[in-house]
Coordinates of N, CA and C in Angstrom, one line a residue:
M1 N 144.9 84.2 -4.8 CA 144.4 83.6 -3.9 C 143.9 84.7 -2.7
M2 N 145.0 85.6 -2.3 CA 145.2 86.1 -1.4 C 144.1 87.2 -1.3
E3 N 143.9 87.5 -2.8 CA 143.3 89.0 -3.1 C 141.5 88.7 -2.9
D4 N 141.5 87.0 -3.2 CA 140.2 86.5 -3.1 C 139.7 86.5 -1.8
F5 N 140.7 86.3 -0.8 CA 140.8 86.0 0.9 C 140.2 87.3 1.4
L6 N 141.2 88.0 0.9 CA 141.0 89.9 1.4 C 139.6 90.4 1.2
L7 N 139.2 90.1 -0.2 CA 137.7 90.5 -0.7 C 136.3 89.9 0.1
A8 N 136.4 88.9 0.5 CA 135.7 87.9 1.1 C 135.5 88.3 2.6
M9 N 136.5 88.8 3.3 CA 136.5 89.4 4.1 C 136.5 90.6 4.5
T10 N 136.8 91.4 3.6 CA 136.3 92.8 3.6 C 134.4 92.5 3.3
S11 N 134.3 92.0 2.3 CA 132.7 92.1 2.5 C 132.0 91.5 3.9
I12 N 132.7 90.4 4.1 CA 131.9 89.9 5.5 C 132.0 90.8 6.5
G13 N 133.0 91.7 7.1 CA 133.4 92.6 7.9 C 132.5 94.3 7.6
G14 N 132.6 94.2 6.5 CA 131.8 95.3 6.0 C 130.2 94.9 5.9
S15 N 129.7 93.7 5.6 CA 128.3 93.7 5.8 C 128.0 93.7 7.3
F16 N 128.8 93.0 8.1 CA 128.6 92.5 9.4 C 128.0 94.1 10.2
F17 N 129.0 94.7 9.7 CA 128.8 96.3 10.7 C 128.1 97.1 10.3
L18 N 127.5 96.6 9.1 CA 126.3 97.6 8.0 C 125.7 97.0 8.9
G19 N 124.8 95.2 9.4 CA 123.8 95.0 10.2 C 123.7 95.5 11.4
A20 N 125.1 95.6 11.8 CA 124.7 96.1 13.5 C 124.5 97.3 13.6
I21 N 124.7 98.7 12.7 CA 124.3 99.4 12.7 C 122.7 99.4 12.5
I22 N 122.2 98.7 11.4 CA 121.0 98.6 11.0 C 119.9 97.9 12.4
G23 N 120.9 97.0 13.0 CA 120.1 96.4 14.4 C 120.1 97.1 15.5
Y24 N 120.9 98.1 15.5 CA 120.6 99.1 16.8 C 119.7 100.1 16.7
F25 N 119.6 100.7 15.3 CA 119.0 101.9 15.0 C 117.3 101.2 15.1
A26 N 117.1 99.5 14.7 CA 116.2 99.2 14.5 C 115.8 99.1 16.1
K27 N 116.3 98.9 16.9 CA 115.7 98.7 18.4 C 115.7 100.1 18.7
K28 N 116.1 101.1 18.5 CA 115.6 102.3 19.2 C 114.8 102.9 18.8
I29 N 114.5 102.9 17.4 CA 112.9 103.3 16.4 C 112.1 102.4 17.3
I30 N 111.7 101.4 17.3 CA 110.9 100.1 18.5 C 110.5 100.5 19.6
K31 N 111.7 101.3 20.3 CA 111.7 101.7 21.7 C 110.8 102.8 21.4
I32 N 111.1 103.9 20.9 CA 110.8 105.1 20.5 C 108.7 105.0 20.2
L33 N 108.8 104.2 19.6 CA 107.9 103.9 19.0 C 106.5 103.6 20.2
M34 N 107.7 102.2 20.9 CA 106.4 102.0 21.9 C 106.1 103.0 22.9
F35 N 107.3 103.7 23.2 CA 107.1 104.5 24.4 C 106.1 105.9 23.9
V36 N 105.8 106.4 22.5 CA 105.1 107.4 22.3 C 103.6 106.5 21.7
A37 N 103.4 105.0 21.2 CA 102.0 104.2 21.7 C 101.6 104.3 22.8
G38 N 102.5 103.9 23.7 CA 102.0 103.4 25.3 C 101.5 104.8 25.8
G39 N 102.6 106.0 25.9 CA 101.6 107.1 26.3 C 100.1 107.7 25.8
M40 N 100.2 107.4 24.1 CA 99.1 107.8 23.4 C 97.9 107.4 24.3
A41 N 98.0 105.6 24.6 CA 97.4 104.6 24.9 C 96.6 105.3 26.6
A42 N 97.6 105.3 27.0 CA 97.4 105.9 28.3 C 96.2 106.7 28.8
F43 N 97.1 108.3 28.1 CA 96.5 109.2 27.5 C 94.6 108.9 27.1
L44 N 94.8 108.3 26.0 CA 93.2 107.8 25.7 C 92.4 107.0 26.9
L45 N 92.9 106.2 27.7 CA 92.1 105.5 28.6 C 91.8 105.8 29.6
Y46 N 92.8 107.2 30.2 CA 92.4 108.0 31.3 C 91.1 109.1 30.8
L47 N 91.3 109.7 29.4 CA 90.1 110.5 29.0 C 88.8 109.7 28.6
Q48 N 89.0 108.6 28.7 CA 87.6 107.7 28.4 C 87.2 107.3 29.9
Q49 N 88.1 107.0 31.0 CA 87.8 107.2 32.5 C 87.2 108.3 33.3
Q50 N 87.3 109.4 32.8 CA 86.7 110.8 33.0 C 85.4 111.0 32.3
Q51 N 85.3 110.5 31.1 CA 83.9 110.1 30.2 C 84.2 112.0 29.6
I52 N 85.2 111.6 29.3 CA 85.5 113.2 28.0 C 85.1 112.6 26.6
I53 N 86.0 110.8 25.9 CA 85.6 110.6 25.4 C 85.4 109.4 25.3
S54 N 84.6 108.8 24.3 CA 84.1 107.2 24.3 C 84.6 106.5 23.2
I55 N 85.8 105.5 23.4 CA 86.4 104.8 22.4 C 85.4 103.4 21.8
N56 N 85.1 103.5 20.8 CA 84.8 102.5 19.9 C 85.8 100.7 19.8
L57 N 85.1 99.8 20.7 CA 86.9 99.0 20.4 C 86.6 98.6 19.2
D58 N 85.0 97.8 18.8 CA 84.9 97.4 17.4 C 85.9 98.0 16.7
K59 N 85.3 99.2 16.6 CA 86.2 99.9 15.5 C 87.9 99.8 15.4
L60 N 88.3 99.9 16.9 CA 89.9 100.2 17.0 C 90.4 98.8 16.7
E61 N 89.7 97.8 16.4 CA 90.2 96.3 16.5 C 90.4 96.3 14.7
E62 N 89.5 96.5 14.2 CA 89.1 96.8 12.9 C 90.2 97.3 12.2
S63 N 90.8 98.9 12.7 CA 91.8 99.4 12.1 C 93.3 98.8 12.5
S64 N 93.3 98.7 13.7 CA 94.6 97.9 13.8 C 94.7 96.5 12.6
N65 N 93.9 95.6 12.8 CA 93.9 94.7 11.9 C 94.1 94.8 10.6
F66 N 93.8 95.9 10.4 CA 93.8 96.6 8.9 C 95.9 96.9 8.7
I67 N 95.8 97.7 9.4 CA 97.2 98.1 9.6 C 98.2 97.2 9.6
F68 N 98.0 96.3 10.3 CA 99.1 95.0 10.7 C 98.9 94.3 9.6
T69 N 97.5 94.0 8.7 CA 98.1 93.2 7.5 C 98.6 93.9 6.5
S70 N 98.3 95.4 6.3 CA 99.2 96.0 5.0 C 100.8 96.1 5.6
I71 N 100.8 96.1 7.2 CA 102.8 95.9 6.6 C 102.9 94.8 6.8
L72 N 102.5 93.3 7.1 CA 103.1 92.3 7.0 C 102.8 92.2 5.3
S73 N 102.0 92.8 4.4 CA 101.8 92.5 3.0 C 102.9 93.9 2.3
S74 N 103.4 94.6 3.0 CA 104.6 95.4 2.3 C 105.8 94.2 2.7
F75 N 105.9 94.1 4.0 CA 107.3 93.0 3.9 C 107.6 92.0 3.0
N76 N 106.2 91.3 2.6 CA 106.1 90.1 2.0 C 106.9 90.7 0.4
N77 N 106.1 91.8 -0.1 CA 106.6 92.1 -1.2 C 108.3 93.0 -1.4
A78 N 108.8 93.3 0.0 CA 109.8 93.7 0.1 C 110.8 92.4 -0.3
T79 N 110.5 91.5 0.3 CA 111.4 90.5 0.1 C 111.5 90.1 -1.5
Q80 N 109.9 90.0 -1.6 CA 110.3 89.6 -3.5 C 111.0 90.4 -4.3
I81 N 110.8 91.7 -4.0 CA 111.9 92.6 -4.7 C 113.5 92.4 -4.9
G82 N 113.6 92.8 -3.3 CA 115.2 92.6 -3.1 C 115.7 90.9 -2.5
D83 N 116.0 90.4 -3.3 CA 116.1 88.8 -2.8 C 117.4 88.8 -2.6
T84 N 117.6 88.2 -1.6 CA 119.1 88.1 -0.5 C 120.3 87.6 -1.1
T85 N 119.8 86.7 -1.8 CA 120.1 85.6 -2.2 C 121.7 85.8 -3.4
S86 N 121.0 87.1 -4.0 CA 122.2 87.7 -5.0 C 123.1 88.1 -4.4
L87 N 123.2 88.5 -3.1 CA 124.0 89.0 -2.5 C 125.3 88.1 -1.9
G88 N 125.4 86.8 -1.8 CA 126.2 85.7 -1.6 C 126.0 85.3 -0.3
I89 N 126.3 84.4 0.4 CA 126.4 83.9 1.7 C 127.4 84.4 2.4
P90 N 128.1 85.2 2.6 CA 129.3 85.2 3.4 C 128.6 87.2 3.7
M91 N 128.1 87.5 2.4 CA 128.0 88.9 2.9 C 126.3 88.6 3.8
V92 N 125.7 87.5 3.1 CA 124.6 87.7 3.8 C 124.5 86.9 5.4
G93 N 125.4 86.5 5.5 CA 125.6 85.5 6.7 C 126.5 86.9 7.5
G94 N 127.1 87.8 7.4 CA 127.9 88.7 8.2 C 126.9 90.0 8.4
L95 N 125.5 90.3 7.6 CA 125.0 90.9 7.9 C 123.4 90.7 8.7
S96 N 123.4 89.5 8.7 CA 122.5 88.9 9.7 C 122.8 88.9 10.7
A97 N 124.5 88.4 11.1 CA 125.4 88.0 12.6 C 125.2 89.8 12.9
G98 N 125.7 90.9 12.1 CA 125.4 92.0 12.8 C 123.8 92.2 13.3
F99 N 123.3 92.4 12.7 CA 121.7 92.6 12.7 C 121.3 91.9 14.4
A100 N 121.7 91.2 14.3 CA 121.3 90.2 15.5 C 122.3 91.0 16.8
I101 N 123.1 91.0 16.7 CA 124.4 91.7 17.7 C 123.6 93.0 17.7
G102 N 123.2 93.9 16.7 CA 123.0 95.3 16.9 C 121.7 95.3 17.6
L103 N 120.6 94.7 17.3 CA 119.3 94.1 18.5 C 119.7 94.1 20.0
M104 N 121.0 93.2 20.3 CA 121.0 92.5 21.3 C 121.7 94.0 22.2
K105 N 122.5 94.4 21.4 CA 123.3 95.9 21.9 C 122.7 96.8 22.1
G106 N 121.6 97.1 21.1 CA 120.6 98.3 21.4 C 119.8 98.6 22.5

């Protein structure tokens, strides 16, 4: 009985810690990517204002829609491959709680 309790607590604690690390890392990476994307957009707008380049907004919209749909379809495929219900409720609960805390603190 005590061994089962310790095993469950280790599973919850370990998955919480792992989720917190993943959430923290994800938030830092998103911040870096947004900074780089914003800098690139500002640079392109500056070059367009100086009439050095011309930006085709229709092509830009088409490309961004393609990229977003590709990313969303890859997330859908990932959830079908790695079904988290096989991990068990305590581990998934700890992982998701840790991920949320990591995102907030990152």
